[in-house]
Amino acid sequence: MSAPLLSIEDLRVSFPTPKGRIEVVKGVTFDLGRERLGIVGESGSGKSMTGRAILRLIRPPGVVTASRMQFDGMDLMALSEADMRALRGARISMIMQDPKFSLNPVMTVGRQIGEALRAHERLPRAAIRARVIEMLNAVRINDPERVAKMYPHEVSGGMGQRVMIAMMLIPKPSLLIADEPTSALDVSVQAQVLDLIDDLVRETGMGLLLISHDLNLVARYCDRILVMNAGEVVESCAARDLHAASHPYTKGLLAAVPQMHETRDVLPVLDRSAWGGTGT
Amino acid sequence: MAIADNSTDGSLHGVMRFVRSLAGFVVVVALTFLGLLAITFFIGRVVPIDPVLSVVGDRATQEQYDAAKIAMGLDRPLIVQFFSYVGNVLGGDLGQSVSTNRAVAADLVRVFPATLELATLGIIIGVLLGVPMGVAAAVYQGRAADQIIRVLALLGYSVPAFWLGLVGLAVFYAGLGWVAGPGRIDIFYDGIVPPVTGLLLIDSLIAGDTDIFFNALDHIALPAVILGFFSLAYIARMTRSFMLDQLGQEYVTTARVKGVAEWRVIWVHAFAPIRVPLITVIGLSYAGLLEGSVMIETVFSWPGIGNYLTVALLNADMNAVLGATLVIGSVFIFINKISDVLYRILDPRSRS
Amino acid sequence: MISRDWLLDTSPTSRLQANAGRAYIAAGQLLRNPLAVIGGIIILLLILTAAFAPWIAPESPVGQNLQNRLLPPSASHWMGTDELGRDIFSRVIYGSRITLMIVALVAVISAPLGLIIGAVSGYFGGWIDRIIMGVTDVFLSMPKLILALAFVAALGPGIENAIIAIAITAWPAYARIARAETMTFCNSEFIAATRLLGASHMRVITRHVLPLCVSSMIVRVTLDMAGIILTAAGLGFLGLGAQPPLPEWGAMISRGRTFILDQWWVATMPGFAIILVSLGFCFLGDGLRDVLDPKQSGKS
């Protein structure tokens, strides 16, 4: 791979606690081209913090350090807050987890999507409206005119997440981070939303960083997978090679996934002593 | 505008809900008001001063005493007395004031505008300063600005209003001469402007008399600023806490992810959702100022309802005390409940 | 045995360890909050001053000396003298006893009253809850100071009546908190488990529900102290609270009102005492809330 889109080396995120600073991300390193990269791990493994650190969204007292964090030739750690703002949304965007909390409850859906565009481009109102409707169509929402006038509490979870996707893709970013984009949704709509993200990513040739706790899902929608545990990357492999994973943690995770035609009496749980994990 | 956006579908349903919540509101207000009446009635009954004796005098015979007692209706069962009391109050009869020799209701109507004027100016000052201060404190949480605003707000909870009034008079009136002294207006201006609204600042403008306007402004400035300080303390504190809550919300992060400018993140995304709870806070604070004006009016000899109340207290003029308590209590209840209802009407989340 | 690690263990092995650990963390957080520390010191000073008033005060709080009328603050009279030649500093010192007594009595009367009423209301629910909360609502939507004024007007001026009047207006807020806390706990599994074990309503309320309400109650009472002090001082200022010659701070300000333009110290000095003590309670209450009740942090 020649110059990757995103290149991260030794990323660390820490927060203060009564016992002193605790690192939740401990030296993560990876490159991401125009491909689909998945980060898998349990809750608390630091995967979401990694996503937020890339957008420099960790607020004090959290501290982020990295020996390199480059996006498209720019050093993300050195950018001014204003430059960073110009980058967010326009170049790197992030789909948040739960539309119930991540959409502003007192602003109509249309305004929220339009705002993402207005933050980066000066366009007449009519043009913004047209783009919003077009985008709502693109995320397969029927009757976009009506939905645009609705408040977030009036739309379902699946539709809310599509609104979120529309909002994050409307300025046409080149890297999309999806942080557990479907874990708050009903199982029945999870696949629809992921297929939608997948289609849009392929159409536009964006890079995708899919963060999830679901191994199967990541294996299905990504080209490459990083497995994170306790703030560290323990495994990095191509999605199709996942079954041949070498790290005991990954093996444990794989073993804990129930099969359709189950023959085991008891699902194994993770034996954390195998890799000397800290386990909380 | 936001309301109109949403009334496209299910409008009949919405109307029904509105009617129902309005009915609920009326019932709650009526019950609370009845509770207030019960309290003032109870207080009126436990007064150690025998109301009959105060009418007939110490040297009355037993027959005269009994006759007066029956004439005053005090021989009837308590519950009957209570309902006749409620009837009287609803009919606008709050009894006769011993000290002014006038009907208490008429007295209250006369003094109320002065209090209204003072409290309104106070709340305007409190909102204009308190809201931005609260937002600033939340945005700069833990920094110097936050600490200063926090201490200032806590001072608002710790300084006696009457003391601040006295010190204010000593410093700004007697010491520096920046403001006029106690009272609502200089004596030689008194009674010149024809009362239209009862609010001197407005009446003088209606009459086109700028001299009186500025004189009234000179008089109201200090008490209004002091009242404003107390509402500022409360409003800033609540604004800060609401904003801290908002700034931690996911949708504020979403706005940042979109690359929205920080001022927009603060004022549009974080602040917009708290406008509605803030209305409740401002309402409560306004009601609180009516109460706070009791002390301030006493110190500034401001001829409002608070001053009326304290003068009545010192003269053991129970009808006047209870009347003033009723009026302040009623306004307090009303503002309280209104802000509660506004909350429900204005928040789009509660409209589904 | 009692090491820092033992206290900070995230998986305590005994109830003692859990409680000790929590107290340790809370104390640590409290001590790291400068305002809370200042508040605590002020309250401690108030208590010490009240306890040792006769030893601290240079003069008697009531002894008159008309030759020394209205002297400005000086080395011999730190806060000057009042219109009867009494040393204001000594009176302020003795006044701390009255203030401490008022806040302590109001807290002792109204907090347990509100706690029990609220817990009963929230625990049983139904019509009991509706009636109690109806009454509470009426009291809560009433202006406290005005209500206290009216009560004192009816009961007659005096410090005891002032305390009763303030306590009457203070309990509903505590009942509200206790009810809300109780309702959240009542639906929790451990209360259901206790009931299943055969515990009586009385036992569940006193042993399981009330202790859980205590921390938010302490926070609330501490925060309310400033308001109670101000109300008591206000009653004193209007001549309805403590009666002369008692050195109550509000009443002292009231006496000094006549001299505010020329002998400013008579009215001003007791005011500083009120502010200092109220502020102390506010600081401490704020700090306690951040530590014990982080959800409520920053709210009124």
PDB file of N, CA and C in Angstrom, chain A residues 52 55 57 59 85 88-90 92-94 96 101-108 111-113 115-116 118-120 149 151 153-154 164 167-168, chain B residues 1-3 5-6 8-9 139 249-262 264 268-270 272-273 275 347-352:
ATOM      1  N   ARG A  52     -12.874   7.755  18.542  1.00  0.00           N
ATOM      2  CA  ARG A  52     -13.054   9.154  18.947  1.00  0.00           C
ATOM      3  C   ARG A  52     -11.730   9.905  18.970  1.00  0.00           C
ATOM      4  N   LEU A  55     -10.816  11.499  15.696  1.00  0.00           N
ATOM      5  CA  LEU A  55     -11.501  12.770  15.427  1.00  0.00           C
ATOM      6  C   LEU A  55     -11.156  13.831  16.469  1.00  0.00           C
ATOM      7  N   LEU A  57     -11.899  13.867  19.589  1.00  0.00           N
ATOM      8  CA  LEU A  57     -13.117  14.191  20.336  1.00  0.00           C
ATOM      9  C   LEU A  57     -13.002  13.830  21.810  1.00  0.00           C
ATOM     10  N   ARG A  59     -12.402  14.665  25.347  1.00  0.00           N
ATOM     11  CA  ARG A  59     -12.357  15.948  26.062  1.00  0.00           C
ATOM     12  C   ARG A  59     -11.503  15.789  27.321  1.00  0.00           C
ATOM     13  N   ARG A  85     -11.853  21.237  12.878  1.00  0.00           N
ATOM     14  CA  ARG A  85     -13.295  21.377  12.675  1.00  0.00           C
ATOM     15  C   ARG A  85     -13.636  21.289  11.191  1.00  0.00           C
ATOM     16  N   ARG A  88     -13.512  17.584  10.337  1.00  0.00           N
ATOM     17  CA  ARG A  88     -14.583  16.738  10.857  1.00  0.00           C
ATOM     18  C   ARG A  88     -15.816  16.871   9.983  1.00  0.00           C
ATOM     19  N   GLY A  89     -16.440  15.775   9.711  1.00  0.00           N
ATOM     20  CA  GLY A  89     -17.631  15.809   8.886  1.00  0.00           C
ATOM     21  C   GLY A  89     -17.271  15.840   7.416  1.00  0.00           C
ATOM     22  N   ALA A  90     -16.457  16.825   7.013  1.00  0.00           N
ATOM     23  CA  ALA A  90     -16.143  16.986   5.604  1.00  0.00           C
ATOM     24  C   ALA A  90     -15.212  15.882   5.101  1.00  0.00           C
ATOM     25  N   ILE A  92     -13.502  13.348   7.546  1.00  0.00           N
ATOM     26  CA  ILE A  92     -13.700  12.160   8.372  1.00  0.00           C
ATOM     27  C   ILE A  92     -15.042  12.318   9.088  1.00  0.00           C
ATOM     28  N   SER A  93     -15.871  11.320   8.996  1.00  0.00           N
ATOM     29  CA  SER A  93     -17.167  11.418   9.641  1.00  0.00           C
ATOM     30  C   SER A  93     -17.367  10.198  10.518  1.00  0.00           C
ATOM     31  N   MET A  94     -18.344  10.282  11.418  1.00  0.00           N
ATOM     32  CA  MET A  94     -18.530   9.145  12.298  1.00  0.00           C
ATOM     33  C   MET A  94     -20.013   8.876  12.536  1.00  0.00           C
ATOM     34  N   MET A  96     -22.690   7.425  14.864  1.00  0.00           N
ATOM     35  CA  MET A  96     -22.712   7.134  16.281  1.00  0.00           C
ATOM     36  C   MET A  96     -23.624   5.952  16.555  1.00  0.00           C
ATOM     37  N   PHE A 101     -29.998   8.827  21.214  1.00  0.00           N
ATOM     38  CA  PHE A 101     -29.213   9.797  21.968  1.00  0.00           C
ATOM     39  C   PHE A 101     -28.367  10.701  21.084  1.00  0.00           C
ATOM     40  N   SER A 102     -28.082  10.222  19.871  1.00  0.00           N
ATOM     41  CA  SER A 102     -27.116  10.973  19.082  1.00  0.00           C
ATOM     42  C   SER A 102     -27.772  11.960  18.115  1.00  0.00           C
ATOM     43  N   LEU A 103     -29.108  11.980  18.068  1.00  0.00           N
ATOM     44  CA  LEU A 103     -29.768  13.011  17.269  1.00  0.00           C
ATOM     45  C   LEU A 103     -30.338  14.047  18.226  1.00  0.00           C
ATOM     46  N   ASN A 104     -30.219  15.318  17.855  1.00  0.00           N
ATOM     47  CA  ASN A 104     -30.708  16.383  18.727  1.00  0.00           C
ATOM     48  C   ASN A 104     -32.239  16.331  18.803  1.00  0.00           C
ATOM     49  N   PRO A 105     -32.772  16.173  20.029  1.00  0.00           N
ATOM     50  CA  PRO A 105     -34.209  15.934  20.170  1.00  0.00           C
ATOM     51  C   PRO A 105     -35.086  17.124  19.795  1.00  0.00           C
ATOM     52  N   VAL A 106     -34.536  18.328  19.797  1.00  0.00           N
ATOM     53  CA  VAL A 106     -35.409  19.470  19.552  1.00  0.00           C
ATOM     54  C   VAL A 106     -35.133  20.132  18.200  1.00  0.00           C
ATOM     55  N   MET A 107     -34.513  19.366  17.284  1.00  0.00           N
ATOM     56  CA  MET A 107     -34.241  19.925  15.970  1.00  0.00           C
ATOM     57  C   MET A 107     -34.778  18.934  14.952  1.00  0.00           C
ATOM     58  N   THR A 108     -35.416  19.434  13.900  1.00  0.00           N
ATOM     59  CA  THR A 108     -35.976  18.483  12.946  1.00  0.00           C
ATOM     60  C   THR A 108     -34.838  17.759  12.220  1.00  0.00           C
ATOM     61  N   ARG A 111     -33.221  19.655   9.346  1.00  0.00           N
ATOM     62  CA  ARG A 111     -32.297  20.716   9.749  1.00  0.00           C
ATOM     63  C   ARG A 111     -30.964  20.132  10.188  1.00  0.00           C
ATOM     64  N   GLN A 112     -31.038  18.996  10.895  1.00  0.00           N
ATOM     65  CA  GLN A 112     -29.785  18.407  11.381  1.00  0.00           C
ATOM     66  C   GLN A 112     -28.915  17.917  10.236  1.00  0.00           C
ATOM     67  N   ILE A 113     -29.570  17.356   9.219  1.00  0.00           N
ATOM     68  CA  ILE A 113     -28.784  16.888   8.075  1.00  0.00           C
ATOM     69  C   ILE A 113     -28.226  18.091   7.315  1.00  0.00           C
ATOM     70  N   GLU A 115     -27.516  20.928   8.394  1.00  0.00           N
ATOM     71  CA  GLU A 115     -26.461  21.606   9.140  1.00  0.00           C
ATOM     72  C   GLU A 115     -25.092  20.996   8.846  1.00  0.00           C
ATOM     73  N   ALA A 116     -25.073  19.666   8.671  1.00  0.00           N
ATOM     74  CA  ALA A 116     -23.799  19.005   8.382  1.00  0.00           C
ATOM     75  C   ALA A 116     -23.210  19.531   7.079  1.00  0.00           C
ATOM     76  N   ARG A 118     -24.090  22.580   5.694  1.00  0.00           N
ATOM     77  CA  ARG A 118     -23.865  24.012   5.832  1.00  0.00           C
ATOM     78  C   ARG A 118     -22.580  24.320   6.582  1.00  0.00           C
ATOM     79  N   ALA A 119     -22.165  23.383   7.459  1.00  0.00           N
ATOM     80  CA  ALA A 119     -20.951  23.623   8.227  1.00  0.00           C
ATOM     81  C   ALA A 119     -19.734  23.695   7.306  1.00  0.00           C
ATOM     82  N   HIS A 120     -19.845  23.110   6.124  1.00  0.00           N
ATOM     83  CA  HIS A 120     -18.666  23.038   5.265  1.00  0.00           C
ATOM     84  C   HIS A 120     -18.813  23.723   3.915  1.00  0.00           C
ATOM     85  N   LYS A 149     -39.208  16.832   8.071  1.00  0.00           N
ATOM     86  CA  LYS A 149     -39.868  17.754   9.007  1.00  0.00           C
ATOM     87  C   LYS A 149     -40.117  17.115  10.363  1.00  0.00           C
ATOM     88  N   TYR A 151     -39.313  15.224  14.060  1.00  0.00           N
ATOM     89  CA  TYR A 151     -38.325  15.286  15.142  1.00  0.00           C
ATOM     90  C   TYR A 151     -37.806  13.873  15.398  1.00  0.00           C
ATOM     91  N   HIS A 153     -37.627  11.956  17.874  1.00  0.00           N
ATOM     92  CA  HIS A 153     -38.424  11.004  18.650  1.00  0.00           C
ATOM     93  C   HIS A 153     -39.588  10.446  17.853  1.00  0.00           C
ATOM     94  N   GLU A 154     -39.831  11.029  16.683  1.00  0.00           N
ATOM     95  CA  GLU A 154     -40.960  10.556  15.876  1.00  0.00           C
ATOM     96  C   GLU A 154     -40.555   9.491  14.854  1.00  0.00           C
ATOM     97  N   MET A 164     -28.958   9.336  10.523  1.00  0.00           N
ATOM     98  CA  MET A 164     -27.590   9.550  10.984  1.00  0.00           C
ATOM     99  C   MET A 164     -26.597   9.336   9.838  1.00  0.00           C
ATOM    100  N   MET A 167     -26.758  12.149   7.440  1.00  0.00           N
ATOM    101  CA  MET A 167     -26.138  13.341   8.008  1.00  0.00           C
ATOM    102  C   MET A 167     -24.619  13.265   7.897  1.00  0.00           C
ATOM    103  N   MET A 168     -24.080  12.070   8.119  1.00  0.00           N
ATOM    104  CA  MET A 168     -22.639  11.933   8.133  1.00  0.00           C
ATOM    105  C   MET A 168     -22.040  11.829   6.729  1.00  0.00           C
TER     106      MET A 168
ATOM    107  N   MET B   1     -43.267  28.635  16.021  1.00  0.00           N
ATOM    108  CA  MET B   1     -42.894  28.058  14.733  1.00  0.00           C
ATOM    109  C   MET B   1     -42.687  26.560  14.868  1.00  0.00           C
ATOM    110  N   ALA B   2     -41.988  26.185  15.929  1.00  0.00           N
ATOM    111  CA  ALA B   2     -41.721  24.768  16.130  1.00  0.00           C
ATOM    112  C   ALA B   2     -43.018  23.991  16.341  1.00  0.00           C
ATOM    113  N   ILE B   3     -43.984  24.658  16.948  1.00  0.00           N
ATOM    114  CA  ILE B   3     -45.243  23.970  17.223  1.00  0.00           C
ATOM    115  C   ILE B   3     -45.982  23.719  15.906  1.00  0.00           C
ATOM    116  N   ASP B   5     -44.796  23.309  13.021  1.00  0.00           N
ATOM    117  CA  ASP B   5     -44.153  22.248  12.254  1.00  0.00           C
ATOM    118  C   ASP B   5     -44.788  20.896  12.495  1.00  0.00           C
ATOM    119  N   ASN B   6     -45.248  20.736  13.706  1.00  0.00           N
ATOM    120  CA  ASN B   6     -45.576  19.394  14.138  1.00  0.00           C
ATOM    121  C   ASN B   6     -47.058  19.083  14.081  1.00  0.00           C
ATOM    122  N   THR B   8     -49.143  18.890  11.784  1.00  0.00           N
ATOM    123  CA  THR B   8     -49.719  18.475  10.503  1.00  0.00           C
ATOM    124  C   THR B   8     -50.606  17.250  10.647  1.00  0.00           C
ATOM    125  N   ASP B   9     -50.135  16.275  11.426  1.00  0.00           N
ATOM    126  CA  ASP B   9     -50.972  15.088  11.552  1.00  0.00           C
ATOM    127  C   ASP B   9     -51.451  14.923  12.987  1.00  0.00           C
ATOM    128  N   VAL B 139     -19.264  25.907  29.979  1.00  0.00           N
ATOM    129  CA  VAL B 139     -18.314  25.707  28.885  1.00  0.00           C
ATOM    130  C   VAL B 139     -16.885  25.691  29.422  1.00  0.00           C
ATOM    131  N   GLN B 249     -24.033  15.225  26.330  1.00  0.00           N
ATOM    132  CA  GLN B 249     -24.944  14.389  25.531  1.00  0.00           C
ATOM    133  C   GLN B 249     -24.289  13.936  24.230  1.00  0.00           C
ATOM    134  N   GLU B 250     -24.734  12.782  23.762  1.00  0.00           N
ATOM    135  CA  GLU B 250     -24.201  12.259  22.509  1.00  0.00           C
ATOM    136  C   GLU B 250     -24.453  13.215  21.339  1.00  0.00           C
ATOM    137  N   TYR B 251     -25.639  13.844  21.311  1.00  0.00           N
ATOM    138  CA  TYR B 251     -25.916  14.659  20.118  1.00  0.00           C
ATOM    139  C   TYR B 251     -25.071  15.917  20.043  1.00  0.00           C
ATOM    140  N   VAL B 252     -24.499  16.310  21.186  1.00  0.00           N
ATOM    141  CA  VAL B 252     -23.547  17.414  21.125  1.00  0.00           C
ATOM    142  C   VAL B 252     -22.260  16.921  20.464  1.00  0.00           C
ATOM    143  N   THR B 253     -21.865  15.700  20.812  1.00  0.00           N
ATOM    144  CA  THR B 253     -20.720  15.089  20.127  1.00  0.00           C
ATOM    145  C   THR B 253     -21.017  14.945  18.639  1.00  0.00           C
ATOM    146  N   THR B 254     -22.241  14.509  18.323  1.00  0.00           N
ATOM    147  CA  THR B 254     -22.618  14.390  16.919  1.00  0.00           C
ATOM    148  C   THR B 254     -22.388  15.706  16.185  1.00  0.00           C
ATOM    149  N   ALA B 255     -22.819  16.791  16.806  1.00  0.00           N
ATOM    150  CA  ALA B 255     -22.650  18.098  16.167  1.00  0.00           C
ATOM    151  C   ALA B 255     -21.174  18.393  15.945  1.00  0.00           C
ATOM    152  N   ARG B 256     -20.337  18.020  16.920  1.00  0.00           N
ATOM    153  CA  ARG B 256     -18.902  18.240  16.754  1.00  0.00           C
ATOM    154  C   ARG B 256     -18.356  17.368  15.633  1.00  0.00           C
ATOM    155  N   VAL B 257     -18.862  16.131  15.551  1.00  0.00           N
ATOM    156  CA  VAL B 257     -18.419  15.234  14.487  1.00  0.00           C
ATOM    157  C   VAL B 257     -18.722  15.845  13.116  1.00  0.00           C
ATOM    158  N   LYS B 258     -19.862  16.519  13.032  1.00  0.00           N
ATOM    159  CA  LYS B 258     -20.248  17.136  11.760  1.00  0.00           C
ATOM    160  C   LYS B 258     -19.350  18.302  11.400  1.00  0.00           C
ATOM    161  N   GLY B 259     -18.538  18.760  12.355  1.00  0.00           N
ATOM    162  CA  GLY B 259     -17.662  19.897  12.090  1.00  0.00           C
ATOM    163  C   GLY B 259     -18.366  21.226  12.295  1.00  0.00           C
ATOM    164  N   VAL B 260     -19.424  21.229  13.114  1.00  0.00           N
ATOM    165  CA  VAL B 260     -20.144  22.465  13.384  1.00  0.00           C
ATOM    166  C   VAL B 260     -19.291  23.370  14.276  1.00  0.00           C
ATOM    167  N   ALA B 261     -19.336  24.674  14.002  1.00  0.00           N
ATOM    168  CA  ALA B 261     -18.540  25.619  14.775  1.00  0.00           C
ATOM    169  C   ALA B 261     -18.910  25.534  16.254  1.00  0.00           C
ATOM    170  N   GLU B 262     -17.915  25.779  17.112  1.00  0.00           N
ATOM    171  CA  GLU B 262     -18.122  25.565  18.540  1.00  0.00           C
ATOM    172  C   GLU B 262     -19.239  26.446  19.111  1.00  0.00           C
ATOM    173  N   ARG B 264     -21.847  27.363  17.645  1.00  0.00           N
ATOM    174  CA  ARG B 264     -23.124  26.759  17.250  1.00  0.00           C
ATOM    175  C   ARG B 264     -23.404  25.504  18.074  1.00  0.00           C
ATOM    176  N   VAL B 268     -26.689  26.436  19.768  1.00  0.00           N
ATOM    177  CA  VAL B 268     -27.801  25.796  19.057  1.00  0.00           C
ATOM    178  C   VAL B 268     -28.042  24.380  19.587  1.00  0.00           C
ATOM    179  N   HIS B 269     -26.986  23.583  19.660  1.00  0.00           N
ATOM    180  CA  HIS B 269     -27.223  22.184  20.024  1.00  0.00           C
ATOM    181  C   HIS B 269     -27.372  21.973  21.517  1.00  0.00           C
ATOM    182  N   ALA B 270     -26.503  22.592  22.299  1.00  0.00           N
ATOM    183  CA  ALA B 270     -26.584  22.361  23.739  1.00  0.00           C
ATOM    184  C   ALA B 270     -27.614  23.277  24.379  1.00  0.00           C
ATOM    185  N   ALA B 272     -30.272  25.068  22.957  1.00  0.00           N
ATOM    186  CA  ALA B 272     -31.673  25.020  22.507  1.00  0.00           C
ATOM    187  C   ALA B 272     -32.530  24.055  23.334  1.00  0.00           C
ATOM    188  N   PRO B 273     -32.057  22.844  23.609  1.00  0.00           N
ATOM    189  CA  PRO B 273     -32.920  21.944  24.375  1.00  0.00           C
ATOM    190  C   PRO B 273     -33.175  22.404  25.808  1.00  0.00           C
ATOM    191  N   ARG B 275     -33.787  25.539  26.689  1.00  0.00           N
ATOM    192  CA  ARG B 275     -34.611  26.749  26.776  1.00  0.00           C
ATOM    193  C   ARG B 275     -35.884  26.465  27.552  1.00  0.00           C
ATOM    194  N   ASP B 347     -41.958  21.657  24.724  1.00  0.00           N
ATOM    195  CA  ASP B 347     -40.952  20.636  24.436  1.00  0.00           C
ATOM    196  C   ASP B 347     -41.480  19.653  23.392  1.00  0.00           C
ATOM    197  N   PRO B 348     -40.830  19.593  22.211  1.00  0.00           N
ATOM    198  CA  PRO B 348     -41.362  18.712  21.169  1.00  0.00           C
ATOM    199  C   PRO B 348     -41.422  17.252  21.603  1.00  0.00           C
ATOM    200  N   ARG B 349     -40.545  16.865  22.535  1.00  0.00           N
ATOM    201  CA  ARG B 349     -40.530  15.467  22.960  1.00  0.00           C
ATOM    202  C   ARG B 349     -41.827  15.090  23.666  1.00  0.00           C
ATOM    203  N   SER B 350     -42.421  16.072  24.392  1.00  0.00           N
ATOM    204  CA  SER B 350     -43.608  15.736  25.159  1.00  0.00           C
ATOM    205  C   SER B 350     -44.857  15.848  24.304  1.00  0.00           C
ATOM    206  N   ARG B 351     -44.676  16.186  23.024  1.00  0.00           N
ATOM    207  CA  ARG B 351     -45.862  16.385  22.193  1.00  0.00           C
ATOM    208  C   ARG B 351     -46.255  15.135  21.408  1.00  0.00           C
ATOM    209  N   SER B 352     -45.481  14.076  21.520  1.00  0.00           N
ATOM    210  CA  SER B 352     -45.828  12.904  20.724  1.00  0.00           C
ATOM    211  C   SER B 352     -46.847  12.040  21.460  1.00  0.00           C
TER     212      SER B 352
END
